[in-house]
PDB file of C-alpha atoms in Angstrom:
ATOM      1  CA  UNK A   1     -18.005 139.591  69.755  1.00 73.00           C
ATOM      2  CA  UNK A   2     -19.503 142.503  68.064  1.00 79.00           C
ATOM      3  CA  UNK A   3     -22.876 143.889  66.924  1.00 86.00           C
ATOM      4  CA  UNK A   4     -24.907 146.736  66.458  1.00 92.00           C
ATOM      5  CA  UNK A   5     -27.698 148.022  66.719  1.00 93.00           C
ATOM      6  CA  UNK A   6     -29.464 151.181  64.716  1.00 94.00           C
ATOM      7  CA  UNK A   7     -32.417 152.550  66.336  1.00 90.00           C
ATOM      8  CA  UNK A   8     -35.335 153.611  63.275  1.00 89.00           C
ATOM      9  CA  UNK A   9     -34.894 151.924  60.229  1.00 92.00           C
ATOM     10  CA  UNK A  10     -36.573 154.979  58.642  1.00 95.00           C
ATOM     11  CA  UNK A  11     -35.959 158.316  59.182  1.00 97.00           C
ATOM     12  CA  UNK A  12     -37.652 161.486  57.693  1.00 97.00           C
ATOM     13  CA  UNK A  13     -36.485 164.845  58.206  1.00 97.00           C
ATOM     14  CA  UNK A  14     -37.171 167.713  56.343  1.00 97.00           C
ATOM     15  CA  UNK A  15     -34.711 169.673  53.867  1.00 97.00           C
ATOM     16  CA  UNK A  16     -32.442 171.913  55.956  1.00 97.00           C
ATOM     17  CA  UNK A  17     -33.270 170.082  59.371  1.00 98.00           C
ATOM     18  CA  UNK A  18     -30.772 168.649  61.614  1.00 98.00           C
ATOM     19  CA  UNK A  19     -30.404 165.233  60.259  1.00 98.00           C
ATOM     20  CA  UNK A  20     -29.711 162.324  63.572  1.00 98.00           C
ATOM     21  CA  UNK A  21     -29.148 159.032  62.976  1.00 98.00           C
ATOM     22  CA  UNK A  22     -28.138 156.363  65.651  1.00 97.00           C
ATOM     23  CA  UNK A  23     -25.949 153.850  66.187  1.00 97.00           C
ATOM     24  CA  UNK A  24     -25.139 151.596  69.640  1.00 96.00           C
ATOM     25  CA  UNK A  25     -22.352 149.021  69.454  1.00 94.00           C
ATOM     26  CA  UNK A  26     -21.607 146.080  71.498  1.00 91.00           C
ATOM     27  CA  UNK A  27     -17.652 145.075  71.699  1.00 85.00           C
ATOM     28  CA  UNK A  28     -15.431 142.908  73.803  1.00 80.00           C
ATOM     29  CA  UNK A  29     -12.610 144.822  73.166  1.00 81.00           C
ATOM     30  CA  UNK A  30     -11.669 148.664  72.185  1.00 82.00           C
ATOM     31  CA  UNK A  31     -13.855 149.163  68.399  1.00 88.00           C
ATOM     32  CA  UNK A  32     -13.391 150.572  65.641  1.00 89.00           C
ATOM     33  CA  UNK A  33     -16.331 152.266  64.483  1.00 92.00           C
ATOM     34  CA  UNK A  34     -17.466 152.958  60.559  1.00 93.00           C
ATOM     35  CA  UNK A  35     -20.598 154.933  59.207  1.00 96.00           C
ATOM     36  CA  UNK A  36     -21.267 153.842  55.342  1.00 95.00           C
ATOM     37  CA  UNK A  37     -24.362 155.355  52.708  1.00 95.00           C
ATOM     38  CA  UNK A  38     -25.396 153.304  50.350  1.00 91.00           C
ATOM     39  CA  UNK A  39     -26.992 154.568  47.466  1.00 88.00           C
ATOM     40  CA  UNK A  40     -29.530 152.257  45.388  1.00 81.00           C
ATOM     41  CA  UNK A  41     -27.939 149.916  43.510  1.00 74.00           C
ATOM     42  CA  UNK A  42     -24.375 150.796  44.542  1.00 80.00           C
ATOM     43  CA  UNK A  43     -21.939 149.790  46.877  1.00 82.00           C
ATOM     44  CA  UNK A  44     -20.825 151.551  50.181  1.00 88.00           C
ATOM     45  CA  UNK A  45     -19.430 154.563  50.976  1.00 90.00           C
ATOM     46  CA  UNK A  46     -17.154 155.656  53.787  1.00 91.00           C
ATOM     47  CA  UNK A  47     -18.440 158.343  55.449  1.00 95.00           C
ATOM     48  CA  UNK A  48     -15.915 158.401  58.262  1.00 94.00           C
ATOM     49  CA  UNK A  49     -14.301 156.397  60.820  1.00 91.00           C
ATOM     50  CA  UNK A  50     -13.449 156.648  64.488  1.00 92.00           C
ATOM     51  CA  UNK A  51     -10.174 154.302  65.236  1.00 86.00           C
ATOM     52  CA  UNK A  52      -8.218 156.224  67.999  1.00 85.00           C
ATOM     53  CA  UNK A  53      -7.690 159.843  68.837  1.00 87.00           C
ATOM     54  CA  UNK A  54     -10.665 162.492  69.011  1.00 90.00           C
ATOM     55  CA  UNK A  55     -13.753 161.106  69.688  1.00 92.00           C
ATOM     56  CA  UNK A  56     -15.928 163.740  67.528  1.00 96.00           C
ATOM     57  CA  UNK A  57     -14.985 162.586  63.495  1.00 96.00           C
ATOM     58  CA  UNK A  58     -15.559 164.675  60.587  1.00 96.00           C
ATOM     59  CA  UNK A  59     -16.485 162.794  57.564  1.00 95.00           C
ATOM     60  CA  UNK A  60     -17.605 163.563  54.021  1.00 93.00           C
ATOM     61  CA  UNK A  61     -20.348 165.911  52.564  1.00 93.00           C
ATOM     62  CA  UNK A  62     -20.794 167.702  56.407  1.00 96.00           C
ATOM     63  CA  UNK A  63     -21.668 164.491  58.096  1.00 97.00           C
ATOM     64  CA  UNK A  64     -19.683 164.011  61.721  1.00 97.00           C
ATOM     65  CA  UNK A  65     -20.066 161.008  64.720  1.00 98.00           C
ATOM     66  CA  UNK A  66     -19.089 161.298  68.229  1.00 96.00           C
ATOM     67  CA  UNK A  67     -17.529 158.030  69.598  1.00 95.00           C
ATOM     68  CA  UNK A  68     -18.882 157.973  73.298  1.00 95.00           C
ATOM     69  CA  UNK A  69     -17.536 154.963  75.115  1.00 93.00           C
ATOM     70  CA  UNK A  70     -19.767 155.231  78.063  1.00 93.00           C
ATOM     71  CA  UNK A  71     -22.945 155.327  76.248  1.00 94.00           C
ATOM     72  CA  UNK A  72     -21.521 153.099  73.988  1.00 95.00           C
ATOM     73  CA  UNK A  73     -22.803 154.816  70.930  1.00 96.00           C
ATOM     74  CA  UNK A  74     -21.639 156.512  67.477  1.00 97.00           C
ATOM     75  CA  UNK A  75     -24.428 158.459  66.170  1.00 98.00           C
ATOM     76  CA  UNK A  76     -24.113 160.508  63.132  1.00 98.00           C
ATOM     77  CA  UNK A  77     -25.341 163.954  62.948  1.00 98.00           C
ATOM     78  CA  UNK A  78     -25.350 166.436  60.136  1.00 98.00           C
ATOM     79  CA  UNK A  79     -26.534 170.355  60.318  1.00 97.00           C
ATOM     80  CA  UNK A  80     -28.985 170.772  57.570  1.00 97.00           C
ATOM     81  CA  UNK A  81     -30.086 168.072  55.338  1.00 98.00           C
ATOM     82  CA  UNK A  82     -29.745 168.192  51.744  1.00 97.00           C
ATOM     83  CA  UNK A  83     -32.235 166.585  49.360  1.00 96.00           C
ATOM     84  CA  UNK A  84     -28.821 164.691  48.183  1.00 95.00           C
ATOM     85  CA  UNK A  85     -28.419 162.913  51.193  1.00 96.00           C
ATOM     86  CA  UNK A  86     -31.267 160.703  51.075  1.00 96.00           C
ATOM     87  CA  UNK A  87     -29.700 157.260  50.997  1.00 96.00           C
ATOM     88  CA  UNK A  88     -29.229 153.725  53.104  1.00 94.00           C
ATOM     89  CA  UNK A  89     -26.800 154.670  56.153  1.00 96.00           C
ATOM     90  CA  UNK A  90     -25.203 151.856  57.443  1.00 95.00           C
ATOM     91  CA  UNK A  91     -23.394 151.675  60.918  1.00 96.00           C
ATOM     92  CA  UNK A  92     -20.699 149.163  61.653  1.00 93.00           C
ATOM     93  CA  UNK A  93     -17.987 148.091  63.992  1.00 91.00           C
ATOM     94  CA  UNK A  94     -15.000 145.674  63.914  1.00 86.00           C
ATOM     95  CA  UNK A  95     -12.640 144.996  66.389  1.00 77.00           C
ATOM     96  CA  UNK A  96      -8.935 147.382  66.689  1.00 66.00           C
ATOM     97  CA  UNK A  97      -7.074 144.530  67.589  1.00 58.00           C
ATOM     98  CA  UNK A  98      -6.213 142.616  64.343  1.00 53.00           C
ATOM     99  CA  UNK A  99      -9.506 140.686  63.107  1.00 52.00           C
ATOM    100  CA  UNK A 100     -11.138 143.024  60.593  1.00 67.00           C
ATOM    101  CA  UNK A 101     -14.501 141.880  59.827  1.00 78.00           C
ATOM    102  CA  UNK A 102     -17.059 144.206  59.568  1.00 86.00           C
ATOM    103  CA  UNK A 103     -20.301 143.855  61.536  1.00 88.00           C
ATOM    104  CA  UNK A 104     -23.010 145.809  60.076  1.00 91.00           C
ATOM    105  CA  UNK A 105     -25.893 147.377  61.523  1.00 92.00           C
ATOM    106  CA  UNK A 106     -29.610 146.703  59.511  1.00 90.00           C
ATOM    107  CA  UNK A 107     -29.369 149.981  58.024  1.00 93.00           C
ATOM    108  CA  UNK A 108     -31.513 153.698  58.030  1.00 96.00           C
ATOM    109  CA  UNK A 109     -33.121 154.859  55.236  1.00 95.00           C
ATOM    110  CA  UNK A 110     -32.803 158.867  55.614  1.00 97.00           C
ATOM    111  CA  UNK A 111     -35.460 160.434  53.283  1.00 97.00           C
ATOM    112  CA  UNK A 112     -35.175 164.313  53.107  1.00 97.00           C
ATOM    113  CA  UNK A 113     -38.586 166.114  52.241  1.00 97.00           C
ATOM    114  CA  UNK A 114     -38.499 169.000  50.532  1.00 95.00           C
TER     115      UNK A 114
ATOM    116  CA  UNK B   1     -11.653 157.771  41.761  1.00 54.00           C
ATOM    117  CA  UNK B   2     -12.628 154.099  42.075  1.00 62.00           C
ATOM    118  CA  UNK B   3     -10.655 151.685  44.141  1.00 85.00           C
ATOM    119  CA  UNK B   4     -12.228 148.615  43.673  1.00 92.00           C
ATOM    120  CA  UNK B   5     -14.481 147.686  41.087  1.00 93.00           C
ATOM    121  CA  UNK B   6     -16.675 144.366  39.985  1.00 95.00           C
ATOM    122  CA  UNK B   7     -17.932 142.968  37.058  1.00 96.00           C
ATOM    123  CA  UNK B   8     -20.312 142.211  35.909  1.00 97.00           C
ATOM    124  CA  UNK B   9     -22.616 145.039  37.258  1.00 95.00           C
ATOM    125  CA  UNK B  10     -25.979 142.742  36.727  1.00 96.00           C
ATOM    126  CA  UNK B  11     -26.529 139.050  35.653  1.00 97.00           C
ATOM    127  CA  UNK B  12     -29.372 137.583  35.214  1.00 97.00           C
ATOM    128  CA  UNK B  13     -28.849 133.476  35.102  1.00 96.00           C
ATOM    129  CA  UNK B  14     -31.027 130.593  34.829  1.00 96.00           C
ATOM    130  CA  UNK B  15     -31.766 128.248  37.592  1.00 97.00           C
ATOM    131  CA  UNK B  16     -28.923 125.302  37.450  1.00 97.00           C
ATOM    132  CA  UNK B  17     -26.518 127.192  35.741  1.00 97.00           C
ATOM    133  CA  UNK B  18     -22.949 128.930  37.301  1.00 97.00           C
ATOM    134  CA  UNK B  19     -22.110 132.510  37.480  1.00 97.00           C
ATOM    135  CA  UNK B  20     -18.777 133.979  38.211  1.00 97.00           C
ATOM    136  CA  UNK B  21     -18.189 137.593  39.674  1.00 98.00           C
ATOM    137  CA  UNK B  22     -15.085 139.260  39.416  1.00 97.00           C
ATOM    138  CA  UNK B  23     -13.357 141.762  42.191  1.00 96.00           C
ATOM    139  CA  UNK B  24     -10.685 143.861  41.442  1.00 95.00           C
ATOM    140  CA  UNK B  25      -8.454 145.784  43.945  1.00 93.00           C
ATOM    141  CA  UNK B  26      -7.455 148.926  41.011  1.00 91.00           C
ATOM    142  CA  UNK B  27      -5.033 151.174  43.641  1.00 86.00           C
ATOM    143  CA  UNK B  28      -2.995 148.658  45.721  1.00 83.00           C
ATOM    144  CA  UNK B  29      -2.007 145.201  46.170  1.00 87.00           C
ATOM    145  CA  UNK B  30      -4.732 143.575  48.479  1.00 87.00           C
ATOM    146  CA  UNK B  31      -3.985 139.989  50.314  1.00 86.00           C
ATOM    147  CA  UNK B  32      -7.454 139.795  52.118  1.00 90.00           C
ATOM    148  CA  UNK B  33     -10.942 140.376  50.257  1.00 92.00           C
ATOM    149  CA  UNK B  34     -14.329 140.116  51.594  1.00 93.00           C
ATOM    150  CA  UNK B  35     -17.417 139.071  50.367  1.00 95.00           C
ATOM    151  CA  UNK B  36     -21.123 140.245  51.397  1.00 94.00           C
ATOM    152  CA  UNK B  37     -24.697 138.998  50.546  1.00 95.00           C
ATOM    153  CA  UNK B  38     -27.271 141.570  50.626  1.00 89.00           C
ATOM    154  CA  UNK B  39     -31.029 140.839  50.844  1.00 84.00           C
ATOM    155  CA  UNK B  40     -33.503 143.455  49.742  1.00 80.00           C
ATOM    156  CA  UNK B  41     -33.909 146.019  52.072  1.00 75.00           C
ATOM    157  CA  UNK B  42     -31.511 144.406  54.407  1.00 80.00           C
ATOM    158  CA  UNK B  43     -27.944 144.986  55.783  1.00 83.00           C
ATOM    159  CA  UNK B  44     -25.424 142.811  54.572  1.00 87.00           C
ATOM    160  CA  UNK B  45     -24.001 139.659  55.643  1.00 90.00           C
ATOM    161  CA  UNK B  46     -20.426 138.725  55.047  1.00 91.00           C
ATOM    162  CA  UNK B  47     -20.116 135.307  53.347  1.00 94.00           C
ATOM    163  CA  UNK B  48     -16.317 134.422  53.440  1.00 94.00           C
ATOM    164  CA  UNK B  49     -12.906 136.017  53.537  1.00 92.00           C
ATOM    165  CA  UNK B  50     -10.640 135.507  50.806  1.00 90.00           C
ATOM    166  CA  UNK B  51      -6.853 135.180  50.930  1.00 88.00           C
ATOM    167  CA  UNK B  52      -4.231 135.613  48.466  1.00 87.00           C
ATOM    168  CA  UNK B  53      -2.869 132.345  47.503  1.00 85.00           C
ATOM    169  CA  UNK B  54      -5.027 130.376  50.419  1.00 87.00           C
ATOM    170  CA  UNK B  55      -8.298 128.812  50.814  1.00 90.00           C
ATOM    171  CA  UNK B  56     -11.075 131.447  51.313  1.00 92.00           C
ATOM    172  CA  UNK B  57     -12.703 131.523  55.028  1.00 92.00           C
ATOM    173  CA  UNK B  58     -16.261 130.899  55.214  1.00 95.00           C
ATOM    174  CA  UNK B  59     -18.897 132.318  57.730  1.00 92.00           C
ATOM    175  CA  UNK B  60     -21.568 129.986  59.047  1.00 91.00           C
ATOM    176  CA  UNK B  61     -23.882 128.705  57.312  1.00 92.00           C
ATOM    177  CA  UNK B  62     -22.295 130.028  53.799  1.00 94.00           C
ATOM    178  CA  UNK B  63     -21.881 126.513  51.882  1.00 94.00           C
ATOM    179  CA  UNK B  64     -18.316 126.846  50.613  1.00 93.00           C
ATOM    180  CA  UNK B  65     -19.488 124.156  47.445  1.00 95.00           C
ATOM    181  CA  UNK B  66     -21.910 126.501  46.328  1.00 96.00           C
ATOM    182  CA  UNK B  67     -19.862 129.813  46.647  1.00 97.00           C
ATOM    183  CA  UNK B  68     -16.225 129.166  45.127  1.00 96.00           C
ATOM    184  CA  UNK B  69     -13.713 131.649  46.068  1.00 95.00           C
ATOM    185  CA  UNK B  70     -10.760 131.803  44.237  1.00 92.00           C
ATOM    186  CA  UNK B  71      -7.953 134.573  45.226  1.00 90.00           C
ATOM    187  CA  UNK B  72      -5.275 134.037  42.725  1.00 82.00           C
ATOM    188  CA  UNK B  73      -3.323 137.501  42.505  1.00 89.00           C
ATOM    189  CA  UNK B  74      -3.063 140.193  44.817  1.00 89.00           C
ATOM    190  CA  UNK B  75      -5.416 142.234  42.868  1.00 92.00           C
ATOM    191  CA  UNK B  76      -8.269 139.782  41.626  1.00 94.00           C
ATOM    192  CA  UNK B  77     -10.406 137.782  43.705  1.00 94.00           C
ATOM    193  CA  UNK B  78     -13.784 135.774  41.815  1.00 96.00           C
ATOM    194  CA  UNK B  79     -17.041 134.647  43.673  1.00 97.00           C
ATOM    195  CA  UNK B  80     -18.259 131.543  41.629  1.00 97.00           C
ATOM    196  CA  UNK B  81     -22.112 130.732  42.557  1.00 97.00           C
ATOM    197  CA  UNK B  82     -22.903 126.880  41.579  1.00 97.00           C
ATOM    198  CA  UNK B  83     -26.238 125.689  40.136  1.00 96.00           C
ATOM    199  CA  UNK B  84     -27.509 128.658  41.171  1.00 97.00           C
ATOM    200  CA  UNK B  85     -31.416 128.776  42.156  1.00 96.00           C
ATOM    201  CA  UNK B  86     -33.471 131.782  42.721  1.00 95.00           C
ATOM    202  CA  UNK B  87     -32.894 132.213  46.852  1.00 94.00           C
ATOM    203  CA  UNK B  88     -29.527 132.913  45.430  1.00 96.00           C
ATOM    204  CA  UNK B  89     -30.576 135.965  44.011  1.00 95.00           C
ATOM    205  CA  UNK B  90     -29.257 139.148  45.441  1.00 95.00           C
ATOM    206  CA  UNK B  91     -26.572 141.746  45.655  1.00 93.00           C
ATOM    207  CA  UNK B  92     -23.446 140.572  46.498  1.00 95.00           C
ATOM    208  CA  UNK B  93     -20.402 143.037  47.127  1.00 93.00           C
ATOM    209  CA  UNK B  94     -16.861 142.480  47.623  1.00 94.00           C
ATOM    210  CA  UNK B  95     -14.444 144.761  49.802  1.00 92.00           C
ATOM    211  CA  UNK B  96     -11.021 145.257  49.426  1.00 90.00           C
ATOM    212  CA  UNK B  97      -8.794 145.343  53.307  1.00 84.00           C
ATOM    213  CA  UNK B  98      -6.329 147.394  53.404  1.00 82.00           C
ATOM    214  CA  UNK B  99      -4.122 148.140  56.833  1.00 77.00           C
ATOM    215  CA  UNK B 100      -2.365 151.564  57.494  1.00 73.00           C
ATOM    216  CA  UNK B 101      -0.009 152.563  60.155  1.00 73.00           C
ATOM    217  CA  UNK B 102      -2.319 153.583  62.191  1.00 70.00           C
ATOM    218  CA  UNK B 103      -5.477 151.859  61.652  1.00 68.00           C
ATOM    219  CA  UNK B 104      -7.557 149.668  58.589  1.00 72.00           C
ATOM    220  CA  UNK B 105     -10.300 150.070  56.201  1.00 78.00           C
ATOM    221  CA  UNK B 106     -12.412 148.766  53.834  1.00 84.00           C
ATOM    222  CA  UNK B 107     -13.060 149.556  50.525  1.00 88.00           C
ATOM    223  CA  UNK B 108     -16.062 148.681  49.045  1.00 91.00           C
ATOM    224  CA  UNK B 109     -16.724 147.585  45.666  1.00 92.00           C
ATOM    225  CA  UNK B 110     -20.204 149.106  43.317  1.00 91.00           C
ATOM    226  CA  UNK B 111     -21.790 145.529  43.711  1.00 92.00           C
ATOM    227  CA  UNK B 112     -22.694 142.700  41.597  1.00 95.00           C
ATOM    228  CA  UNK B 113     -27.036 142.302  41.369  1.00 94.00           C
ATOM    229  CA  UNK B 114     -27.678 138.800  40.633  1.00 96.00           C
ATOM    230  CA  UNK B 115     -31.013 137.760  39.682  1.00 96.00           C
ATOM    231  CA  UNK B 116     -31.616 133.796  38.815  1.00 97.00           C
ATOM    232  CA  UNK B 117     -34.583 132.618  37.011  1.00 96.00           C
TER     233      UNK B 117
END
């Protein structure tokens, strides 16, 4: 089974800070690993993916996750926030071996202050 | 450009009455659909899994009477909420699966906000 689990359901950070935002996953077998924004009212956006292969992912907009198995985390890290980025991030994880359900994390609402 | 996209964008229904939401996979054939529920403020929650020319899969808990599925093409898949009441308001969102060579994604429609009065 999978879950996860995103630690801060609100984060602030100011404009040009380092924006962090976490993400722990629980899997019975080798995951594959998803960070989505959400803006309001819209559906979700891929940010980037970790299947196999490096374990540091590069994503949209400057955003990038490091897969590390033995902390069993995926947090997603950007250089400098932009007031643009202030959105619903969504973590999730779903399993590499053939099921594909998505298992969602409850979400972080990034708000960048100018 | 857009991959998948759903209409209507907002409905607003009254309480007893149907509403059907439509899914569209625009780029590539798609045998397997998804469908989420999202609360306010919440993440979502996938309702059922719907199959190309097969009954849809429902999670627990998701009454498959109430939330008709039908998956008749490779690029259309419909949510049909029944006598809907307000607790069925929300934001529901389908996804479109789609398997590589390598790996699998998602793609996720803009969302359909249902509000039921």
């Amino acid at each position: 089974a999978q879950s996860v689990t995103q630690l801060g359901s609100h984060v602030s950070v100011s404009e040009g800070a380092l924006v962090l935002l976490r993400c722990n996953y629980s899997s019975s077998v080798p995951p594959y690993l998803f960070w989505y924004v959400q803006y309001p009212n819209q559906g979700l956006q891929l940010l980037l993916k970790y299947t196999t292969g490096a374990t540091l992912v590069k994503g949209i907009n400057g955003f990038e996750a490091e897969f590390k198995k033995s902390e069993t985390s995926f947090h997603l890290t950007k250089p400098s926030a932009h007031m643009s980025d202030a959105a619903e991030y969504f973590c999730a994880v779903s399993e590499s071996t053939g099921a594909n359900n998505l298992f969602f994390g409850t979400g972080t609402r990034l708000t960048v202050i100018p | 450009g857009a991959v998948v996209s759903q209409h209507p964008s907002r409905v607003i229904c009254k309480s007893g009455t149907s509403v059907k939401i439509e899914c569209r996979s625009l780029d590539f054939q798609a045998t397997t659909m998804f469908w989420y529920r999202q609360f306010p403020k919440q993440s979502l929650m996938l309702m059922a899994t719907s199959n190309e020319g097969s009954k849809a899969t429902y999670e627990q808990g998701v009454e498959k009477d109430k939330f008709l599925i039908n998956h008749a093409s490779l690029t259309l898949s419909t949510l049909t909420v029944t006598s809907a009441h307000p607790e069925d308001s929300s934001f529901y969102i389908c996804s479109v699966f789609r398997r590589t060579s390598s790996s699998y994604e998602q793609y996720f429609g803009p969302g359909t906000r249902l509000t039921v009065t």
